[in-house]
Amino acid sequence: MSEEVTIAVDAMGGDDAPGVVLDGVAQALEADGALHVVLCGPAEVVEPFAAAHERCEARATTEVVGMGEHPAEAVRKKKDSSVVVGCRLVKEGAAQGFFSAGSTGACLAAGTLVMGRIKGVSRPALATVIPSPVRPVVMCDIGANADCKPAYLVQFAQMATIYAERIVGIENPRAALLNIGEEEAKGSQFAQEAYALLKEQLPNFAGNAEGGDILPAKFDVIVTDGFTGNVCLKTIEGTSKTLFKTLKGVMMKTPVTKLGALAIKGGLKELMAQVSPDTYGGAPLLGVKGALLVGHGSSNAFAVKNGVLTTAGVVRAGVSEIIAQTVAKGA
Amino acid sequence: MSEEVTIAVDAMGGDDAPGVVLDGVAQALEADGALHVVLCGPAEVVEPFAAAHERCEARATTEVVGMGEHPAEAVRKKKDSSVVVGCRLVKEGAAQGFFSAGSTGACLAAGTLVMGRIKGVSRPALATVIPSPVRPVVMCDIGANADCKPAYLVQFAQMATIYAERIVGIENPRAALLNIGEEEAKGSQFAQEAYALLKEQLPNFAGNAEGGDILPAKFDVIVTDGFTGNVCLKTIEGTSKTLFKTLKGVMMKTPVTKLGALAIKGGLKELMAQVSPDTYGGAPLLGVKGALLVGHGSSNAFAVKNGVLTTAGVVRAGVSEIIAQTVAKGA
């Protein structure tokens, strides 16, 4: 039997909250008998749900951080918002992890300010599993740090490697630096400095990855600054979405193509699931004390379920503890 | 009838040179009766071809710039290489444009060092037409300048806007800054400074574009530094390629799916052509005196044909002259 774990969940996070969040939490509780959830949100939302579900506790909150608010300011001011309360529950030990599909900025700010950085970590970083049809690839940073120093990337790579091994199940992950050429001397000054540091300090460093190497999964871990990582991740999502949409147009064109589409529908659905971010349910903020997963704003119940279960998995695998040991050793 | 134009072509550029280059040049000469080509390369390659084709002149060269060489050094040393000779023909007025599917680095170096910058242009930049199935999008810079100052991006946007209007045929193109959020205050320090300058100086500035906005063609021109642009372009190419490859696997799985595939084959081919970089045949280096187009290393004869014809189009549209006027006016 799995270890008992308590995860705080933001009932108000995401475009379709609280509906899909509640459905997702219910599914996660059903799937994992050792999972406990503290549901954070308005009393009228969280209390009836908690009363109706085993292993679920309500934590009523009175404030909401809007998508348009300045994240750090909102986190400082709105101490009784679900995102701040969720992180505080982790800080105080009432939960071991927090999941939210709300504003990424607010989650990053709350994670860093409320849960706190692991000693020795320069900058917590947001990682994600790139949903490749070939095999999963972990990318870090995908947006927590728009401005980076080259040295940060060594820690990003260390943390993402741990996540790739312990959570995604990749053995001996090979980590690469996102760059604009294969050779060592290629790229911006930043990339060249990062290359030198990674080569010196990261045992599993495998060289430069180009943009075209990501989805074919030429490497297991891709490390980059949060600006490039975010652009890259959203480019992959936008490209997949546009191609599938256009493909749908091709298939719906005539009665004959419709018939043809019917024949490949099953396989196509499988492929679309493989490249859907919902499968992994969220992006972990690595380097904070405790587990924090940020879900896609467009998360459906399936994504929320997977996000909550993955957050529990991050706790059980001791990702934060391993990061603390690795980074302390590296420092 | 079209204006007579002479384009120098690098016979040795690309993975499948000189075969596909010669085929592509022959197709371009056939398609455009006012096109003259000066074919640069080893005598045994270029002389028999020129003898067998009207409006084609041979220019024998004795050196070759290899893919592994340091571009600027190679350009300085190998003065009788096809890429240097091609650019020199433009400089001396014997040709008005140069096309090569060879090493991008060598083309950029030769373009800048031999053809020379247009007065007032801080940095020539490489643009490309992103092959979107929705409609074409011009992105600039895609790799000429890995390290940029925010001010460069204003000129990149001006030059790419001219290319979008005159060559791609987009009316009143809307230009956006590639960034990691829609709002003005989002992004790295670099992006925020670039935003302020673009807002102040670019009449057709339309705000921030995210990675997910590129392929859906939410904007006509996307401006960014050469590092991010190159990563982004290659990410789009790698994502499309991987998805089509996986889709092929789905379609070839069983006799039923194969039958289904047959029904949508025509539409799918059309879609693949829409997202193929071959359709536009090359990336223009904007800001140099004369027309210079760099083809994909994997160019086939169709791509070379389109690349040569587009180079002629850049000359006929007077893109360099318009850039000179616009930048001088802006300075």
XYZ file of C-alpha atoms in Angstrom:
662
model
C 0.000 0.000 0.000
C 1.117 3.550 -0.788
C 2.293 5.951 1.887
C -0.410 8.259 3.271
C -0.029 11.736 1.782
C -1.961 14.957 2.210
C -2.206 17.336 -0.753
C -3.731 20.799 -0.606
C -5.722 21.622 -3.736
C -6.797 25.023 -5.038
C -10.511 24.599 -5.776
C -10.588 27.900 -7.676
C -7.662 27.335 -10.064
C -8.185 27.100 -13.806
C -10.548 28.312 -16.497
C -13.257 25.808 -15.583
C -12.949 25.914 -11.791
C -14.378 24.833 -9.528
C -16.339 22.223 -11.563
C -13.465 20.349 -13.196
C -11.297 20.688 -10.070
C -13.906 18.978 -7.910
C -14.399 16.222 -10.481
C -10.645 15.747 -10.764
C -10.169 15.608 -6.981
C -12.968 13.052 -6.667
C -11.268 10.898 -9.320
C -7.870 11.240 -7.646
C -9.297 10.236 -4.236
C -10.885 7.216 -5.836
C -7.689 6.224 -7.638
C -5.391 6.582 -4.640
C -6.678 5.141 -1.343
C -3.822 6.650 0.665
C -4.413 10.172 -0.630
C -5.886 12.897 1.589
C -6.933 16.242 0.154
C -7.354 19.606 1.836
C -9.558 21.536 -0.540
C -8.979 25.307 -0.398
C -11.629 27.725 -1.642
C -14.875 29.475 -0.801
C -16.832 27.733 1.979
C -19.861 27.145 -0.239
C -17.681 25.265 -2.724
C -15.349 23.254 -0.529
C -17.526 22.345 2.461
C -20.285 20.388 0.711
C -17.675 18.542 -1.361
C -15.590 17.616 1.688
C -18.695 16.450 3.541
C -19.557 14.153 0.649
C -16.076 12.659 0.157
C -13.893 10.503 2.358
C -10.337 11.638 3.027
C -11.206 15.196 2.016
C -11.103 18.155 4.345
C -12.362 21.665 3.601
C -10.298 24.770 4.206
C -12.495 27.795 3.576
C -10.767 30.854 2.123
C -12.181 34.323 1.551
C -9.975 35.820 -1.168
C -9.240 35.050 -4.810
C -6.179 36.021 -6.862
C -7.365 37.125 -10.304
C -5.518 36.268 -13.533
C -4.757 39.947 -14.209
C -3.209 40.773 -10.825
C 0.500 41.295 -10.243
C 1.446 37.885 -8.814
C 3.915 38.805 -6.061
C 1.813 41.740 -4.883
C -1.358 39.666 -4.836
C 0.375 36.928 -2.858
C 1.640 39.449 -0.287
C -1.731 41.135 0.121
C -4.250 38.324 -0.231
C -3.164 36.109 2.626
C -6.500 34.313 2.694
C -6.557 33.373 -1.003
C -6.633 29.689 -1.902
C -3.152 29.792 -3.464
C -1.515 31.395 -0.420
C -3.415 29.199 2.042
C -2.489 26.060 0.089
C 1.212 26.910 0.202
C 0.954 27.856 3.898
C -0.564 24.461 4.704
C 2.587 22.898 3.221
C 4.853 25.320 5.062
C 3.113 24.451 8.355
C 3.157 20.714 7.710
C -0.606 20.258 7.449
C -0.066 19.114 3.856
C 2.996 17.883 2.009
C 2.126 19.232 -1.412
C -0.062 21.761 -3.210
C -1.755 21.585 -6.608
C -3.331 24.486 -8.473
C -4.421 25.067 -12.067
C -4.654 28.797 -11.332
C -2.414 31.721 -12.299
C 1.095 30.366 -12.856
C 2.588 33.654 -11.691
C 0.668 33.568 -8.408
C 1.646 29.921 -7.804
C 5.318 30.672 -8.454
C 5.222 33.691 -6.172
C 3.369 31.827 -3.397
C 5.620 28.784 -3.737
C 8.777 30.841 -3.469
C 7.572 33.349 -0.857
C 5.395 31.110 1.337
C 6.813 27.579 1.014
C 10.342 28.933 0.651
C 13.447 27.952 -1.294
C 15.465 24.872 -0.449
C 18.786 25.959 1.074
C 21.411 26.255 -1.670
C 18.932 26.594 -4.534
C 19.556 29.927 -6.299
C 16.230 30.048 -8.104
C 13.317 27.627 -8.006
C 12.432 26.684 -11.582
C 9.355 25.420 -13.357
C 9.764 22.123 -15.172
C 7.333 20.246 -17.333
C 7.007 17.001 -19.169
C 6.896 17.802 -22.882
C 4.287 15.415 -24.239
C 6.213 13.857 -27.106
C 4.724 10.952 -29.050
C 8.210 9.413 -29.027
C 8.814 9.461 -25.264
C 8.493 12.053 -22.488
C 11.070 14.835 -22.245
C 11.526 17.030 -19.168
C 12.145 20.711 -19.886
C 13.267 23.256 -17.290
C 12.898 26.275 -16.840
C 9.636 26.911 -18.671
C 8.886 30.325 -17.254
C 9.727 30.922 -13.607
C 12.886 32.892 -14.437
C 12.700 35.087 -17.525
C 16.166 36.446 -16.726
C 18.802 33.895 -15.759
C 22.493 33.734 -14.989
C 24.301 30.843 -16.732
C 25.026 29.220 -13.343
C 21.306 28.807 -12.610
C 21.074 26.348 -15.477
C 23.316 23.848 -13.714
C 20.843 23.632 -10.846
C 17.879 23.584 -13.247
C 19.499 20.582 -14.927
C 20.200 18.837 -11.614
C 16.627 19.327 -10.426
C 15.062 18.343 -13.753
C 17.235 15.231 -13.864
C 15.932 14.169 -10.450
C 12.357 14.758 -11.617
C 12.971 12.796 -14.823
C 14.348 9.844 -12.858
C 12.002 9.754 -9.880
C 8.697 10.915 -11.330
C 8.813 10.285 -15.072
C 10.775 7.048 -14.631
C 13.572 7.757 -17.106
C 16.727 5.773 -16.307
C 20.033 7.629 -16.605
C 18.512 10.711 -18.222
C 20.733 12.568 -20.677
C 20.515 16.333 -20.191
C 21.136 18.864 -22.957
C 21.344 22.633 -23.206
C 18.849 24.237 -25.591
C 20.977 26.097 -28.111
C 21.136 27.137 -31.770
C 23.734 24.686 -33.011
C 25.211 21.365 -32.016
C 28.818 22.441 -31.526
C 30.219 23.666 -28.225
C 31.108 27.138 -29.559
C 27.589 27.837 -30.879
C 25.012 30.191 -29.495
C 24.637 33.398 -27.544
C 27.201 34.425 -24.952
C 24.774 33.195 -22.297
C 24.480 29.768 -23.934
C 28.237 29.448 -24.340
C 28.833 30.242 -20.664
C 26.082 27.856 -19.600
C 27.603 25.153 -21.813
C 31.003 25.506 -20.117
C 29.465 25.265 -16.637
C 27.233 22.307 -17.500
C 30.130 20.448 -19.102
C 32.211 20.977 -15.972
C 29.586 20.342 -13.313
C 26.858 18.054 -14.652
C 27.794 14.368 -14.944
C 24.864 13.575 -17.241
C 25.431 16.521 -19.590
C 25.085 15.406 -23.201
C 25.735 18.620 -25.156
C 23.553 21.034 -27.089
C 19.990 20.349 -28.195
C 18.409 22.324 -31.025
C 14.739 23.216 -31.204
C 14.225 20.375 -33.664
C 15.580 17.824 -31.169
C 12.893 18.351 -28.539
C 9.815 16.534 -29.818
C 11.838 13.705 -31.394
C 13.130 13.178 -27.809
C 16.794 13.139 -28.769
C 17.511 13.986 -25.105
C 15.628 13.257 -21.867
C 16.148 16.584 -20.126
C 16.331 19.964 -21.866
C 17.600 22.878 -19.828
C 17.180 26.540 -20.737
C 16.307 29.954 -19.350
C 12.657 30.572 -18.502
C 12.119 32.919 -21.439
C 13.292 30.540 -24.142
C 11.690 27.563 -22.386
C 8.311 29.233 -22.201
C 8.398 30.347 -25.838
C 9.462 26.866 -26.860
C 6.791 25.002 -24.874
C 4.020 27.275 -26.122
C 5.342 26.960 -29.675
C 5.071 23.171 -29.424
C 1.535 23.424 -28.054
C 0.484 25.967 -30.705
C 2.019 23.938 -33.511
C 0.344 20.683 -32.435
C -2.997 22.371 -31.967
C -2.881 24.112 -35.360
C -1.805 20.964 -37.187
C -4.516 18.818 -35.598
C -7.121 21.462 -36.340
C -6.045 21.667 -39.989
C -5.932 17.894 -40.193
C -9.498 17.783 -38.935
C -10.447 20.110 -41.792
C -8.754 17.748 -44.255
C -10.653 14.761 -42.829
C -14.058 16.453 -42.790
C -13.839 17.729 -46.387
C -15.818 15.132 -48.337
C -17.875 11.983 -47.601
C -14.885 9.883 -48.699
C -12.405 11.653 -46.434
C -14.916 11.379 -43.572
C -15.035 7.647 -44.077
C -11.250 7.547 -44.163
C -11.100 9.584 -40.960
C -13.362 7.050 -39.259
C -10.810 4.315 -39.938
C -7.929 6.147 -38.297
C -9.964 7.840 -35.557
C -8.841 5.499 -32.799
C -5.149 5.828 -33.546
C -5.453 9.560 -33.969
C -7.152 9.946 -30.594
C -4.311 7.986 -29.023
C -1.761 10.251 -30.697
C -3.587 13.376 -29.548
C -3.614 12.018 -25.995
C 0.133 11.395 -26.241
C 0.806 15.011 -27.153
C -1.728 16.444 -24.689
C -0.339 18.243 -21.638
C -3.233 16.735 -19.642
C -1.512 13.367 -19.383
C 1.007 14.661 -16.864
C -1.357 17.149 -15.308
C 1.043 19.860 -14.298
C 4.396 21.568 -14.087
C 6.395 21.162 -10.860
C 8.097 24.159 -9.278
C 11.411 22.553 -8.382
C 13.599 23.913 -5.595
C 10.930 24.880 -3.064
C 10.380 23.152 0.282
C 7.567 20.725 -0.446
C 5.794 19.664 -3.610
C 4.086 22.257 -5.808
C 2.468 21.472 -9.140
C 0.914 24.067 -11.410
C -1.733 22.795 -13.805
C -2.579 24.185 -17.232
C -5.264 26.879 -17.062
C -7.318 24.830 -19.502
C -7.095 21.676 -17.346
C -10.025 19.287 -17.548
C -10.985 16.849 -14.768
C -8.570 14.227 -16.137
C -5.700 16.729 -15.996
C -6.619 17.755 -12.448
C -6.764 14.125 -11.369
C -3.317 13.479 -12.856
C -1.984 16.707 -11.389
C -3.096 15.799 -7.878
C -1.773 12.237 -8.197
C 1.556 13.499 -9.557
C 1.842 15.960 -6.661
C 1.381 13.017 -4.282
C 4.000 11.134 -6.303
C 6.465 14.006 -5.925
C 5.972 13.874 -2.154
C 6.330 10.091 -1.947
C 9.455 10.073 -4.122
C 11.032 12.658 -1.826
C 11.942 14.922 -4.760
C 12.526 17.993 -2.561
C 14.713 16.033 -0.143
C 16.813 14.626 -2.994
C 17.152 18.099 -4.500
C 18.282 19.432 -1.117
C 20.943 16.726 -0.861
C 22.126 17.087 -4.482
C 22.318 20.850 -4.444
C 24.048 20.898 -1.043
C 26.567 18.380 -2.369
C 27.062 20.399 -5.547
C 27.540 23.673 -3.665
C 7.210 40.867 -69.067
C 9.336 40.764 -65.948
C 12.433 42.878 -65.485
C 15.694 41.149 -66.462
C 17.543 40.034 -63.323
C 20.820 38.229 -62.758
C 21.126 35.947 -59.729
C 24.348 34.277 -58.633
C 23.745 30.741 -57.357
C 26.011 28.600 -55.174
C 26.169 25.258 -57.011
C 27.768 23.574 -53.989
C 25.280 24.645 -51.277
C 23.131 22.077 -49.476
C 23.175 18.449 -48.456
C 22.359 17.200 -51.942
C 24.473 19.628 -53.978
C 25.207 19.965 -56.767
C 22.487 17.616 -58.120
C 19.374 19.276 -56.665
C 20.848 22.759 -57.159
C 21.316 22.180 -60.888
C 17.824 20.731 -61.215
C 16.373 23.656 -59.271
C 18.248 26.244 -61.354
C 17.058 24.581 -64.576
C 13.456 24.747 -63.291
C 13.831 28.379 -62.256
C 15.264 29.371 -65.663
C 12.364 27.649 -67.329
C 9.789 29.311 -65.091
C 11.179 32.845 -65.416
C 12.182 33.954 -68.924
C 13.795 37.167 -67.679
C 16.035 35.376 -65.185
C 19.784 35.053 -65.748
C 21.902 32.854 -63.502
C 25.614 32.957 -62.764
C 26.367 29.524 -61.420
C 29.324 29.488 -58.990
C 31.192 26.261 -58.271
C 33.867 23.868 -59.532
C 34.471 24.179 -63.284
C 33.517 20.556 -63.963
C 30.122 21.158 -62.371
C 29.159 24.612 -63.588
C 30.631 24.736 -67.116
C 28.765 21.812 -68.723
C 25.501 23.002 -67.113
C 25.941 26.578 -68.348
C 26.799 25.340 -71.826
C 23.575 23.338 -71.916
C 21.263 26.085 -70.576
C 20.259 29.451 -71.958
C 20.661 32.516 -69.754
C 23.137 30.657 -67.561
C 26.773 31.635 -67.168
C 29.451 29.630 -65.365
C 31.771 31.158 -62.787
C 34.364 28.550 -61.844
C 35.580 28.631 -58.237
C 38.381 26.624 -56.649
C 37.534 26.595 -52.921
C 34.719 25.181 -50.801
C 33.616 26.305 -47.340
C 32.896 23.195 -45.268
C 29.976 22.942 -42.805
C 32.357 22.578 -39.864
C 34.486 25.649 -40.559
C 34.318 28.886 -38.584
C 32.156 30.998 -40.917
C 33.813 34.424 -40.659
C 37.316 32.956 -40.813
C 36.468 30.766 -43.786
C 34.954 33.744 -45.612
C 38.072 35.841 -44.975
C 40.471 33.107 -46.093
C 38.643 31.344 -48.912
C 38.193 34.209 -51.324
C 37.615 31.836 -54.228
C 34.848 29.814 -52.602
C 31.415 29.797 -54.262
C 29.791 31.666 -51.362
C 32.355 34.484 -51.346
C 32.434 34.728 -55.143
C 28.621 34.833 -55.303
C 28.475 37.742 -52.850
C 31.327 39.519 -54.650
C 29.437 39.314 -57.960
C 26.608 41.226 -56.261
C 28.994 43.711 -54.704
C 30.554 44.373 -58.133
C 27.219 44.622 -59.913
C 27.626 41.536 -62.081
C 24.593 40.061 -60.290
C 21.833 41.634 -58.216
C 21.231 38.744 -55.852
C 22.778 35.554 -54.493
C 21.161 32.262 -53.487
C 22.832 29.462 -51.540
C 21.575 26.425 -49.648
C 24.991 26.071 -48.036
C 26.241 26.846 -44.535
C 24.010 29.565 -43.071
C 26.906 30.906 -41.028
C 29.125 31.282 -44.107
C 26.316 32.991 -46.058
C 25.664 35.439 -43.218
C 29.365 36.204 -42.885
C 29.867 36.609 -46.638
C 26.709 38.693 -46.979
C 27.730 41.055 -44.212
C 31.470 41.214 -44.966
C 31.429 41.088 -48.782
C 28.096 42.594 -49.873
C 28.106 44.991 -46.936
C 25.505 46.511 -44.637
C 23.022 49.104 -45.823
C 23.930 52.452 -44.279
C 22.007 52.938 -41.034
C 21.279 49.243 -40.469
C 22.808 48.188 -37.127
C 22.709 44.457 -37.811
C 21.541 42.571 -40.883
C 19.032 39.936 -39.771
C 17.785 36.653 -41.141
C 14.051 36.450 -41.741
C 11.939 33.545 -42.877
C 8.419 32.749 -43.861
C 7.035 30.384 -41.239
C 5.009 27.896 -43.236
C 1.712 28.017 -41.375
C -1.321 26.172 -42.724
C -3.382 29.220 -41.705
C -1.386 31.864 -43.606
C 2.283 32.804 -43.936
C 4.016 34.556 -41.041
C 7.352 36.357 -41.361
C 9.731 35.844 -38.439
C 12.923 37.844 -37.895
C 15.675 37.324 -36.618
C 15.955 33.559 -36.941
C 19.645 33.239 -36.210
C 21.933 35.937 -37.590
C 22.287 37.659 -34.213
C 22.364 35.364 -31.189
C 23.049 38.376 -28.971
C 20.931 41.446 -29.567
C 20.320 44.867 -28.087
C 16.627 45.777 -27.735
C 17.032 48.580 -30.301
C 18.000 46.091 -33.034
C 14.506 44.643 -32.880
C 12.953 47.863 -34.155
C 14.978 47.576 -37.370
C 14.309 43.828 -37.590
C 10.596 44.619 -37.431
C 10.863 47.378 -40.047
C 12.781 45.135 -42.444
C 10.535 42.115 -41.887
C 7.462 44.280 -42.429
C 8.823 45.385 -45.816
C 9.520 41.749 -46.743
C 6.035 40.697 -45.622
C 4.439 43.408 -47.769
C 6.576 43.272 -50.886
C 7.503 39.595 -51.160
C 4.900 37.625 -49.226
C 2.094 39.959 -50.292
C 0.605 40.653 -46.875
C -1.301 43.940 -46.766
C -0.775 46.123 -43.686
C 1.140 43.488 -41.752
C 0.736 43.538 -37.987
C 4.055 43.050 -36.201
C 4.397 41.532 -32.729
C 7.222 40.964 -30.267
C 7.780 37.324 -29.291
C 7.348 37.257 -25.522
C 6.119 35.096 -22.650
C 2.851 36.834 -21.890
C 0.402 39.126 -23.595
C 0.666 42.117 -21.281
C 3.120 44.966 -21.764
C 4.946 44.339 -18.469
C 5.609 40.658 -19.202
C 8.895 39.009 -20.095
C 12.613 39.340 -19.602
C 14.238 42.723 -19.137
C 15.315 42.535 -22.778
C 11.747 41.899 -23.948
C 10.356 44.709 -21.814
C 12.873 47.198 -23.226
C 12.232 46.000 -26.768
C 8.469 46.361 -26.184
C 8.876 49.997 -25.117
C 10.982 50.837 -28.192
C 8.686 49.021 -30.623
C 5.610 50.709 -29.144
C 7.254 54.098 -29.564
C 8.852 53.652 -32.977
C 6.952 51.057 -35.006
C 3.624 52.235 -36.465
C 2.433 48.674 -37.161
C 3.353 47.296 -33.726
C 0.549 45.098 -32.407
C 1.872 43.955 -29.011
C 3.269 40.722 -27.650
C 2.964 37.345 -29.360
C 3.352 34.122 -27.380
C 4.857 30.939 -28.792
C 1.349 29.563 -29.249
C 0.362 32.504 -31.472
C 2.896 31.798 -34.231
C 1.457 28.890 -36.212
C -2.147 30.051 -35.802
C -0.885 33.254 -37.541
C -2.326 35.627 -34.976
C 0.200 38.175 -36.281
C 1.857 38.674 -39.681
C 5.353 39.565 -38.497
C 7.041 38.163 -35.388
C 10.180 39.903 -34.210
C 12.691 38.438 -31.766
C 16.392 38.010 -31.094
C 18.247 35.483 -33.251
C 18.622 32.961 -30.434
C 14.938 32.724 -29.557
C 13.926 32.940 -33.214
C 16.167 30.078 -34.221
C 15.030 27.860 -31.346
C 11.426 28.674 -32.178
C 11.691 27.988 -35.914
C 13.480 24.693 -35.379
C 10.950 23.737 -32.713
C 8.123 24.277 -35.195
C 9.935 22.197 -37.829
C 10.752 19.410 -35.357
C 7.212 19.344 -33.992
C 5.601 19.159 -37.450
C 8.017 16.480 -38.598
C 7.501 14.339 -35.498
C 3.722 14.631 -35.625
C 3.527 13.735 -39.322
C 5.862 10.801 -38.780
C 3.758 9.515 -35.885
C 0.596 10.084 -37.872
C 2.045 7.993 -40.663
C 2.570 5.204 -38.133
C -1.085 5.494 -37.073
C -2.232 5.288 -40.682
C -0.067 2.319 -41.629
C -1.082 0.209 -38.617
C -3.772 -2.091 -40.039
C -5.404 -2.784 -43.427
C -8.396 -0.689 -42.323
C -6.314 2.326 -41.312
C -4.350 2.019 -44.567
C -7.605 2.226 -46.492
C -8.616 5.231 -44.403
C -5.263 6.844 -45.091
C -5.809 6.438 -48.815
C -8.980 8.525 -48.583
C -7.288 11.488 -46.921
C -3.935 11.173 -48.693
C -4.539 14.048 -51.107
C -5.553 16.527 -48.433
C -2.735 15.423 -46.186
C -0.149 15.963 -48.911
C -1.520 19.438 -49.445
C -1.243 20.156 -45.712
C 2.310 18.841 -45.601
C 3.206 21.109 -48.531
C 1.682 24.063 -46.674
C 3.902 23.489 -43.652
C 7.017 22.658 -45.663
C 9.807 25.243 -45.680
C 10.429 24.324 -49.333
C 7.466 26.388 -50.510
C 9.284 29.661 -49.878
C 12.703 28.255 -50.647
C 14.856 30.343 -48.368
C 15.512 32.880 -45.683
C 16.497 36.412 -46.735
C 19.343 38.206 -44.999
C 17.764 41.642 -44.646
C 19.866 44.767 -44.313
C 22.684 43.949 -46.751
C 23.290 45.728 -50.066
C 21.644 43.427 -52.585
C 19.471 40.348 -52.280
C 20.737 37.305 -50.386
C 18.653 34.209 -49.740
C 19.838 31.244 -47.711
C 18.143 27.928 -48.462
C 17.545 25.056 -46.059
C 20.462 22.580 -46.057
C 17.967 19.853 -46.912
C 16.592 21.766 -49.927
C 15.295 19.688 -52.798
C 15.125 20.902 -56.419
C 11.676 22.445 -55.806
C 13.057 24.436 -52.853
C 16.076 25.600 -54.893
C 13.798 26.666 -57.737
C 11.623 28.668 -55.333
C 14.677 30.079 -53.593
C 16.178 31.361 -56.851
C 12.849 32.805 -58.007
C 12.292 34.491 -54.631
C 15.786 36.006 -54.773
C 14.878 37.464 -58.173
C 11.619 38.697 -56.632
C 13.513 40.447 -53.822
C 15.622 42.250 -56.432
C 12.629 43.242 -58.569
C 10.655 44.488 -55.567
C 13.601 46.674 -54.557
C 13.549 45.363 -50.984
C 17.070 46.608 -50.186
C 16.323 50.060 -51.570
C 13.114 50.331 -49.538
C 14.968 49.171 -46.416
C 17.641 51.813 -47.051
C 14.973 54.525 -47.318
C 12.967 53.334 -44.286
C 15.949 52.911 -42.004
C 17.462 56.242 -43.076
C 14.100 57.897 -42.368
C 13.818 56.129 -39.019
C 17.353 57.141 -37.938
